[in-house]
GROMACS .gro file of C-alpha atoms in nm:
model
  396
    1MET     CA    1   1.643  -1.127   1.979
    2GLU     CA    2   1.635  -0.772   2.112
    3PHE     CA    3   1.610  -0.529   1.824
    4ARG     CA    4   1.720  -0.168   1.866
    5PHE     CA    5   1.736   0.132   1.635
    6SER     CA    6   2.044   0.355   1.644
    7PRO     CA    7   2.036   0.693   1.827
    8GLU     CA    8   2.031   0.868   1.488
    9GLU     CA    9   1.732   0.661   1.378
   10GLU     CA   10   1.545   0.728   1.703
   11ALA     CA   11   1.614   1.101   1.660
   12PHE     CA   12   1.459   1.078   1.315
   13ARG     CA   13   1.154   0.907   1.466
   14GLN     CA   14   1.109   1.200   1.704
   15GLU     CA   15   1.143   1.442   1.413
   16VAL     CA   16   0.863   1.264   1.226
   17ARG     CA   17   0.642   1.265   1.534
   18GLU     CA   18   0.692   1.636   1.593
   19PHE     CA   19   0.616   1.707   1.228
   20LEU     CA   20   0.292   1.509   1.250
   21ARG     CA   21   0.185   1.692   1.565
   22ARG     CA   22   0.222   2.020   1.375
   23GLU     CA   23   0.090   1.920   1.035
   24TRP     CA   24  -0.156   1.634   1.078
   25THR     CA   25  -0.444   1.610   1.323
   26GLU     CA   26  -0.726   1.370   1.394
   27VAL     CA   27  -0.961   1.630   1.242
   28GLN     CA   28  -0.765   1.618   0.916
   29ALA     CA   29  -0.775   1.239   0.931
   30GLY     CA   30  -1.152   1.265   0.926
   31GLY     CA   31  -1.190   1.072   1.250
   32GLY     CA   32  -1.201   0.755   1.043
   33ALA     CA   33  -0.991   0.445   1.020
   34GLU     CA   34  -0.678   0.443   0.811
   35SER     CA   35  -0.768   0.319   0.465
   36PRO     CA   36  -0.611  -0.020   0.394
   37LEU     CA   37  -0.463   0.152   0.088
   38GLY     CA   38  -0.294   0.415   0.302
   39TYR     CA   39  -0.477   0.728   0.189
   40GLY     CA   40  -0.570   0.876   0.523
   41GLY     CA   41  -0.924   0.758   0.570
   42GLY     CA   42  -1.189   1.015   0.489
   43THR     CA   43  -0.961   1.311   0.426
   44SER     CA   44  -1.017   1.504   0.103
   45ILE     CA   45  -0.775   1.456  -0.184
   46GLU     CA   46  -0.686   1.827  -0.182
   47VAL     CA   47  -0.583   1.814   0.184
   48ILE     CA   48  -0.368   1.508   0.116
   49LYS     CA   49  -0.211   1.673  -0.191
   50ASP     CA   50  -0.110   1.968   0.022
   51PHE     CA   51   0.023   1.735   0.291
   52GLN     CA   52   0.219   1.538   0.030
   53ARG     CA   53   0.389   1.855  -0.089
   54LYS     CA   54   0.507   1.916   0.268
   55LEU     CA   55   0.639   1.560   0.286
   56ALA     CA   56   0.822   1.615  -0.043
   57GLN     CA   57   0.980   1.934   0.089
   58LYS     CA   58   1.118   1.732   0.379
   59GLY     CA   59   1.249   1.473   0.132
   60TRP     CA   60   1.047   1.200   0.302
   61LEU     CA   61   0.854   1.073  -0.001
   62THR     CA   62   1.178   0.930  -0.136
   63LEU     CA   63   1.383   0.868   0.177
   64ALA     CA   64   1.549   0.549   0.059
   65TRP     CA   65   1.599   0.647  -0.304
   66PRO     CA   66   1.960   0.706  -0.415
   67LYS     CA   67   2.058   1.073  -0.404
   68GLU     CA   68   2.135   1.079  -0.777
   69TYR     CA   69   1.767   1.009  -0.844
   70GLY     CA   70   1.626   1.273  -0.612
   71GLY     CA   71   1.617   1.070  -0.294
   72MET     CA   72   1.787   1.123   0.040
   73GLY     CA   73   1.988   0.802   0.036
   74ALA     CA   74   1.876   0.762   0.398
   75GLY     CA   75   1.864   0.385   0.395
   76ILE     CA   76   1.586   0.136   0.444
   77TRP     CA   77   1.559   0.164   0.824
   78LYS     CA   78   1.470   0.533   0.821
   79GLN     CA   79   1.213   0.446   0.556
   80VAL     CA   80   1.070   0.184   0.792
   81ILE     CA   81   1.054   0.435   1.078
   82TYR     CA   82   0.880   0.686   0.853
   83MET     CA   83   0.621   0.427   0.744
   84GLU     CA   84   0.566   0.315   1.103
   85GLU     CA   85   0.498   0.664   1.233
   86MET     CA   86   0.278   0.770   0.941
   87ALA     CA   87   0.064   0.458   0.970
   88TYR     CA   88   0.043   0.479   1.349
   89HIS     CA   89  -0.074   0.841   1.335
   90ARG     CA   90  -0.322   0.762   1.055
   91ALA     CA   91  -0.146   1.000   0.820
   92PRO     CA   92  -0.105   0.921   0.447
   93HIS     CA   93   0.259   0.838   0.373
   94GLN     CA   94   0.201   0.919   0.005
   95LEU     CA   95  -0.076   0.974  -0.249
   96GLY     CA   96  -0.089   0.712  -0.522
   97VAL     CA   97   0.181   0.457  -0.599
   98GLY     CA   98   0.463   0.680  -0.726
   99PRO     CA   99   0.718   0.695  -0.441
  100ASP     CA  100   0.712   0.334  -0.323
  101ARG     CA  101   0.640   0.142  -0.646
  102VAL     CA  102   0.677   0.341  -0.966
  103GLY     CA  103   0.994   0.527  -0.873
  104PRO     CA  104   1.188   0.221  -0.752
  105THR     CA  105   1.074   0.026  -1.059
  106ILE     CA  106   1.192   0.301  -1.296
  107ILE     CA  107   1.523   0.317  -1.108
  108LEU     CA  108   1.569  -0.057  -1.168
  109TYR     CA  109   1.436  -0.093  -1.524
  110GLY     CA  110   1.375   0.251  -1.674
  111THR     CA  111   1.573   0.428  -1.945
  112GLU     CA  112   1.776   0.737  -1.864
  113GLU     CA  113   1.512   0.945  -2.040
  114GLN     CA  114   1.236   0.791  -1.826
  115LYS     CA  115   1.437   0.856  -1.511
  116ARG     CA  116   1.496   1.221  -1.603
  117GLU     CA  117   1.131   1.279  -1.693
  118HIS     CA  118   0.952   1.102  -1.409
  119LEU     CA  119   1.169   1.061  -1.099
  120PRO     CA  120   1.201   1.433  -1.011
  121ARG     CA  121   0.824   1.483  -1.038
  122ILE     CA  122   0.756   1.183  -0.816
  123ALA     CA  123   1.007   1.304  -0.560
  124SER     CA  124   0.848   1.651  -0.554
  125GLY     CA  125   0.498   1.514  -0.499
  126GLU     CA  126   0.393   1.692  -0.817
  127VAL     CA  127   0.253   1.388  -1.000
  128ILE     CA  128   0.009   1.120  -0.880
  129TRP     CA  129   0.040   0.768  -1.020
  130CYS     CA  130  -0.206   0.478  -1.031
  131GLN     CA  131  -0.154   0.110  -1.112
  132GLY     CA  132  -0.330  -0.053  -1.411
  133PHE     CA  133  -0.274  -0.425  -1.353
  134SER     CA  134  -0.596  -0.610  -1.259
  135GLU     CA  135  -0.880  -0.674  -1.506
  136PRO     CA  136  -1.233  -0.813  -1.463
  137GLY     CA  137  -1.106  -1.155  -1.573
  138ALA     CA  138  -0.748  -1.127  -1.450
  139GLY     CA  139  -0.696  -1.071  -1.081
  140SER     CA  140  -0.519  -1.353  -0.899
  141ASP     CA  141  -0.423  -1.497  -1.237
  142LEU     CA  142  -0.285  -1.162  -1.349
  143ALA     CA  143  -0.089  -1.309  -1.642
  144SER     CA  144  -0.417  -1.393  -1.815
  145LEU     CA  145  -0.483  -1.022  -1.875
  146GLN     CA  146  -0.639  -0.935  -2.213
  147THR     CA  147  -0.571  -0.561  -2.256
  148THR     CA  148  -0.369  -0.533  -2.577
  149ALA     CA  149  -0.096  -0.297  -2.699
  150VAL     CA  150  -0.037  -0.322  -3.075
  151PRO     CA  151   0.274  -0.157  -3.229
  152ASP     CA  152   0.204   0.127  -3.471
  153GLY     CA  153   0.520   0.313  -3.571
  154ASP     CA  154   0.649   0.511  -3.273
  155TYR     CA  155   0.341   0.420  -3.070
  156PHE     CA  156   0.150   0.130  -2.920
  157VAL     CA  157  -0.229   0.134  -2.955
  158VAL     CA  158  -0.393   0.013  -2.633
  159ASN     CA  159  -0.742  -0.136  -2.605
  160GLY     CA  160  -0.900  -0.304  -2.304
  161GLN     CA  161  -1.015  -0.252  -1.947
  162LYS     CA  162  -0.861  -0.235  -1.600
  163ILE     CA  163  -1.041  -0.261  -1.266
  164TRP     CA  164  -0.981  -0.182  -0.896
  165THR     CA  165  -0.751   0.098  -1.011
  166SER     CA  166  -0.696   0.302  -0.696
  167LEU     CA  167  -0.709   0.681  -0.742
  168ALA     CA  168  -0.733   0.660  -1.122
  169HIS     CA  169  -0.987   0.946  -1.102
  170VAL     CA  170  -0.719   1.185  -0.971
  171ALA     CA  171  -0.402   1.028  -1.112
  172ASP     CA  172  -0.181   1.199  -1.369
  173TRP     CA  173  -0.002   0.884  -1.486
  174MET     CA  174  -0.053   0.506  -1.478
  175ILE     CA  175   0.176   0.205  -1.485
  176LEU     CA  176   0.005  -0.034  -1.728
  177LEU     CA  177   0.042  -0.402  -1.813
  178ALA     CA  178  -0.075  -0.498  -2.162
  179ARG     CA  179  -0.041  -0.799  -2.391
  180THR     CA  180   0.196  -0.730  -2.679
  181ASP     CA  181   0.236  -1.086  -2.813
  182PRO     CA  182  -0.091  -1.285  -2.806
  183SER     CA  183   0.083  -1.595  -2.945
  184ALA     CA  184   0.343  -1.618  -2.665
  185PRO     CA  185   0.295  -1.809  -2.338
  186LYS     CA  186   0.089  -1.579  -2.116
  187HIS     CA  187   0.376  -1.475  -1.886
  188LYS     CA  188   0.605  -1.394  -2.178
  189GLY     CA  189   0.384  -1.181  -2.402
  190ILE     CA  190   0.320  -0.893  -2.160
  191SER     CA  191   0.482  -0.547  -2.163
  192TYR     CA  192   0.500  -0.269  -1.903
  193PHE     CA  193   0.412   0.090  -1.999
  194LEU     CA  194   0.395   0.439  -1.851
  195VAL     CA  195   0.069   0.604  -1.960
  196ASP     CA  196  -0.034   0.968  -1.938
  197MET     CA  197  -0.391   0.965  -1.802
  198LYS     CA  198  -0.479   1.269  -2.017
  199THR     CA  199  -0.426   1.066  -2.336
  200PRO     CA  200  -0.739   1.061  -2.558
  201GLY     CA  201  -0.939   0.739  -2.536
  202ILE     CA  202  -0.908   0.682  -2.157
  203THR     CA  203  -1.233   0.671  -1.961
  204VAL     CA  204  -1.246   0.638  -1.580
  205GLN     CA  205  -1.559   0.515  -1.399
  206PRO     CA  206  -1.588   0.506  -1.017
  207LEU     CA  207  -1.632   0.197  -0.800
  208HIS     CA  208  -1.758   0.278  -0.449
  209GLU     CA  209  -1.638   0.076  -0.151
  210LEU     CA  210  -1.823  -0.087   0.138
  211THR     CA  211  -1.734   0.216   0.348
  212GLY     CA  212  -1.912   0.444   0.097
  213ARG     CA  213  -1.587   0.604  -0.012
  214HIS     CA  214  -1.447   0.632  -0.362
  215THR     CA  215  -1.093   0.504  -0.402
  216PHE     CA  216  -1.132   0.231  -0.667
  217ASN     CA  217  -1.217   0.274  -1.034
  218GLN     CA  218  -1.245   0.087  -1.360
  219VAL     CA  219  -1.057   0.229  -1.657
  220PHE     CA  220  -1.137   0.177  -2.026
  221PHE     CA  221  -0.888   0.214  -2.313
  222ASP     CA  222  -1.022   0.285  -2.662
  223ASN     CA  223  -0.740   0.310  -2.919
  224VAL     CA  224  -0.514   0.489  -2.671
  225ARG     CA  225  -0.181   0.579  -2.832
  226VAL     CA  226   0.116   0.530  -2.598
  227PRO     CA  227   0.460   0.641  -2.720
  228ARG     CA  228   0.710   0.357  -2.769
  229LYS     CA  229   0.954   0.548  -2.545
  230ASN     CA  230   0.715   0.477  -2.255
  231LEU     CA  231   0.790   0.104  -2.263
  232VAL     CA  232   0.970   0.003  -1.940
  233GLY     CA  233   1.217  -0.281  -1.975
  234GLU     CA  234   1.216  -0.519  -2.269
  235LEU     CA  235   0.923  -0.577  -2.503
  236ASN     CA  236   0.723  -0.887  -2.400
  237ARG     CA  237   0.912  -0.916  -2.069
  238GLY     CA  238   0.697  -0.679  -1.866
  239TRP     CA  239   0.586  -0.957  -1.633
  240TYR     CA  240   0.928  -0.957  -1.468
  241VAL     CA  241   0.921  -0.579  -1.426
  242ALA     CA  242   0.573  -0.607  -1.274
  243ALA     CA  243   0.696  -0.873  -1.031
  244ALA     CA  244   0.944  -0.621  -0.887
  245THR     CA  245   0.666  -0.360  -0.857
  246LEU     CA  246   0.448  -0.608  -0.669
  247ASP     CA  247   0.731  -0.700  -0.434
  248PHE     CA  248   0.776  -0.332  -0.350
  249GLU     CA  249   0.399  -0.307  -0.286
  250ARG     CA  250   0.384  -0.609  -0.055
  251SER     CA  251   0.682  -0.525   0.161
  252GLY     CA  252   0.548  -0.232   0.365
  253ILE     CA  253   0.513  -0.222   0.742
  254ASN     CA  254   0.211   0.009   0.728
  255ARG     CA  255  -0.038  -0.280   0.743
  256VAL     CA  256   0.089  -0.379   1.086
  257MET     CA  257   0.131  -0.028   1.231
  258ALA     CA  258  -0.213   0.096   1.130
  259GLY     CA  259  -0.356  -0.205   1.310
  260ILE     CA  260  -0.143  -0.146   1.621
  261ARG     CA  261  -0.299   0.199   1.666
  262THR     CA  262  -0.650   0.054   1.639
  263PHE     CA  263  -0.551  -0.227   1.876
  264GLU     CA  264  -0.430   0.022   2.136
  265ASP     CA  265  -0.759   0.212   2.104
  266LEU     CA  266  -0.944  -0.115   2.162
  267VAL     CA  267  -0.740  -0.192   2.474
  268GLU     CA  268  -0.819   0.152   2.619
  269TYR     CA  269  -1.188   0.101   2.540
  270ALA     CA  270  -1.183  -0.236   2.720
  271ARG     CA  271  -1.023  -0.072   3.025
  272GLU     CA  272  -1.287   0.199   3.046
  273VAL     CA  273  -1.613   0.021   2.957
  274GLN     CA  274  -1.794  -0.210   3.196
  275LYS     CA  275  -2.024  -0.506   3.139
  276ASP     CA  276  -2.229  -0.651   3.424
  277GLY     CA  277  -2.026  -0.452   3.675
  278ARG     CA  278  -1.684  -0.559   3.545
  279ARG     CA  279  -1.446  -0.389   3.308
  280LEU     CA  280  -1.435  -0.558   2.968
  281ILE     CA  281  -1.061  -0.613   3.002
  282ASP     CA  282  -1.119  -0.812   3.326
  283LEU     CA  283  -1.335  -1.067   3.143
  284PRO     CA  284  -1.114  -1.372   3.071
  285GLY     CA  285  -1.231  -1.413   2.712
  286VAL     CA  286  -1.162  -1.049   2.628
  287ARG     CA  287  -0.830  -1.042   2.812
  288HIS     CA  288  -0.705  -1.356   2.637
  289ARG     CA  289  -0.813  -1.229   2.295
  290LEU     CA  290  -0.629  -0.900   2.347
  291ALA     CA  291  -0.317  -1.082   2.467
  292GLU     CA  292  -0.318  -1.299   2.153
  293LEU     CA  293  -0.352  -0.993   1.931
  294LYS     CA  294  -0.065  -0.821   2.110
  295ILE     CA  295   0.162  -1.118   2.038
  296GLU     CA  296   0.043  -1.137   1.678
  297PHE     CA  297   0.123  -0.772   1.616
  298GLU     CA  298   0.476  -0.820   1.747
  299VAL     CA  299   0.516  -1.115   1.510
  300GLY     CA  300   0.385  -0.904   1.221
  301ARG     CA  301   0.628  -0.628   1.302
  302MET     CA  302   0.922  -0.869   1.305
  303LEU     CA  303   0.818  -1.012   0.968
  304SER     CA  304   0.820  -0.658   0.829
  305TYR     CA  305   1.163  -0.595   0.979
  306ARG     CA  306   1.288  -0.912   0.811
  307VAL     CA  307   1.178  -0.775   0.474
  308ALA     CA  308   1.349  -0.445   0.550
  309SER     CA  309   1.673  -0.622   0.648
  310LEU     CA  310   1.685  -0.790   0.307
  311GLN     CA  311   1.621  -0.460   0.132
  312ALA     CA  312   1.900  -0.302   0.337
  313GLN     CA  313   2.133  -0.569   0.194
  314GLY     CA  314   2.034  -0.468  -0.160
  315ARG     CA  315   1.815  -0.775  -0.211
  316ILE     CA  316   1.457  -0.774  -0.337
  317PRO     CA  317   1.247  -0.984  -0.098
  318ASN     CA  318   1.001  -1.213  -0.269
  319GLN     CA  319   0.860  -1.489  -0.051
  320GLU     CA  320   0.950  -1.278   0.252
  321ALA     CA  321   0.738  -0.990   0.123
  322SER     CA  322   0.454  -1.234   0.056
  323MET     CA  323   0.482  -1.368   0.411
  324SER     CA  324   0.461  -1.017   0.554
  325LYS     CA  325   0.170  -0.921   0.331
  326LEU     CA  326  -0.021  -1.243   0.403
  327TYR     CA  327   0.024  -1.223   0.779
  328GLY     CA  328  -0.036  -0.848   0.804
  329SER     CA  329  -0.352  -0.845   0.594
  330GLU     CA  330  -0.510  -1.143   0.771
  331LEU     CA  331  -0.411  -0.994   1.108
  332GLN     CA  332  -0.605  -0.679   1.020
  333GLN     CA  333  -0.913  -0.892   0.965
  334ARG     CA  334  -0.863  -1.079   1.293
  335LEU     CA  335  -0.831  -0.748   1.477
  336ALA     CA  336  -1.141  -0.605   1.310
  337ARG     CA  337  -1.347  -0.913   1.390
  338SER     CA  338  -1.225  -0.921   1.750
  339ALA     CA  339  -1.297  -0.551   1.802
  340VAL     CA  340  -1.654  -0.576   1.677
  341GLU     CA  341  -1.717  -0.884   1.891
  342ILE     CA  342  -1.572  -0.721   2.205
  343MET     CA  343  -1.770  -0.399   2.157
  344GLY     CA  344  -2.095  -0.573   2.077
  345LEU     CA  345  -2.368  -0.413   1.869
  346SER     CA  346  -2.237  -0.059   1.922
  347GLY     CA  347  -1.917  -0.163   1.747
  348GLN     CA  348  -2.114  -0.176   1.421
  349LEU     CA  349  -2.197   0.196   1.428
  350LEU     CA  350  -2.022   0.402   1.163
  351PRO     CA  351  -1.868   0.750   1.192
  352GLY     CA  352  -2.138   1.013   1.230
  353SER     CA  353  -2.342   0.826   1.491
  354LYS     CA  354  -2.322   0.994   1.831
  355TRP     CA  355  -2.337   0.648   1.996
  356ALA     CA  356  -2.049   0.502   1.798
  357PRO     CA  357  -1.754   0.405   2.023
  358LEU     CA  358  -1.414   0.535   1.910
  359ALA     CA  359  -1.590   0.768   1.664
  360GLY     CA  360  -1.698   0.471   1.452
  361ARG     CA  361  -1.344   0.379   1.355
  362VAL     CA  362  -1.388   0.011   1.444
  363ALA     CA  363  -1.690  -0.044   1.220
  364GLU     CA  364  -1.517   0.135   0.935
  365TYR     CA  365  -1.197  -0.060   0.996
  366TYR     CA  366  -1.400  -0.381   0.982
  367LEU     CA  367  -1.549  -0.292   0.643
  368ALA     CA  368  -1.215  -0.170   0.504
  369SER     CA  369  -1.034  -0.483   0.619
  370VAL     CA  370  -1.242  -0.701   0.386
  371SER     CA  371  -1.025  -0.591   0.092
  372THR     CA  372  -0.688  -0.636   0.261
  373THR     CA  373  -0.656  -1.005   0.173
  374VAL     CA  374  -0.738  -0.929  -0.191
  375ALA     CA  375  -0.551  -0.604  -0.268
  376ALA     CA  376  -0.186  -0.649  -0.375
  377GLY     CA  377  -0.245  -1.023  -0.420
  378THR     CA  378  -0.489  -1.261  -0.253
  379SER     CA  379  -0.392  -1.474   0.043
  380GLU     CA  380  -0.408  -1.780  -0.183
  381ILE     CA  381  -0.154  -1.628  -0.422
  382MET     CA  382   0.071  -1.528  -0.132
  383ARG     CA  383   0.065  -1.888  -0.002
  384ASN     CA  384   0.151  -2.019  -0.347
  385ILE     CA  385   0.451  -1.784  -0.370
  386ILE     CA  386   0.569  -1.888  -0.023
  387ALA     CA  387   0.529  -2.256  -0.109
  388ILE     CA  388   0.691  -2.250  -0.454
  389ARG     CA  389   0.961  -1.986  -0.422
  390GLY     CA  390   1.023  -2.008  -0.049
  391LEU     CA  391   0.984  -2.379   0.029
  392GLY     CA  392   1.062  -2.517  -0.317
  393LEU     CA  393   0.739  -2.715  -0.335
  394PRO     CA  394   0.614  -2.832  -0.678
  395ARG     CA  395   0.352  -2.630  -0.864
  396ASP     CA  396   0.119  -2.928  -0.902
   0.00000   0.00000   0.00000
């Protein structure tokens, strides 16, 4: 199959590229690898906030949202092009999880009051959202979560703990899963809430990554009072709302495109650097490895396009999103491992070392890639979804 974008879509791609040349530079990107979470590597939060406001002014944070909800109604394929270019240029496509997860979820399941209150502020880049799903004892088996929300008049009182909460230390709001019926089967007693992070009783503690950066956090809830109006969807049926949020999270093309840029850097390095009088790229082992990666990235891109095609038809991809996430995240690890092996010992040098090839991006990419097969659902969970929902295989 030969896939082509329309002339209008290609014109939009050029517009995004020109914008990035003006507004985003390698200096702003910190010279580091794109974070697997899409937050622009080592760039400061304040710089990214300012950049996000510029994206919002262009209407790009909510390209595919319906116009009645503050979007551009531009369609899925322009959204794909936007994500491709942002990831390729190591620019953050958003800050937090508002535009690509929270907003679409509220559009699907939120009340009119929730839509009026939250969607305009997400579209404007004014508010940063984080995602309170995982817990110390509930990661892959997310439905075993123990954080509770007990009804109390017009409020729910929340107690418990969340972990790996990206950007909770700078977020204004959180999407939260909590158990509201302890006696129900674990998938049926969970509810989905919108929580103001300034509410009394919330404590955020940092978790530092292998790269030395601070993106993750753990969050504690001590008798936090959440208004009943902040319940999204039906009481005790939040698991099904969360499933839609997770499908939105897993369906992005940014995993593949961020890797393509690093792959191209690796190819250029192999063309320029010699070993024993021969260019690295002329060594059969290196050449074959690079050729395999090139093919794999094209496969990953097509899997992402398949997800986008379903979204363009108004369908929510499930096993298809899991396939794309599984392949893209494991491909990032294969690229990182290959790059370090091809570069040798110098490939382990981090940014800041004057001897580090490619400004240390490969070593940092290697460390960051460790989390890619865990974040947004482990590879094991993705394979289970593909097997059960895609292939119809039995659970046992």
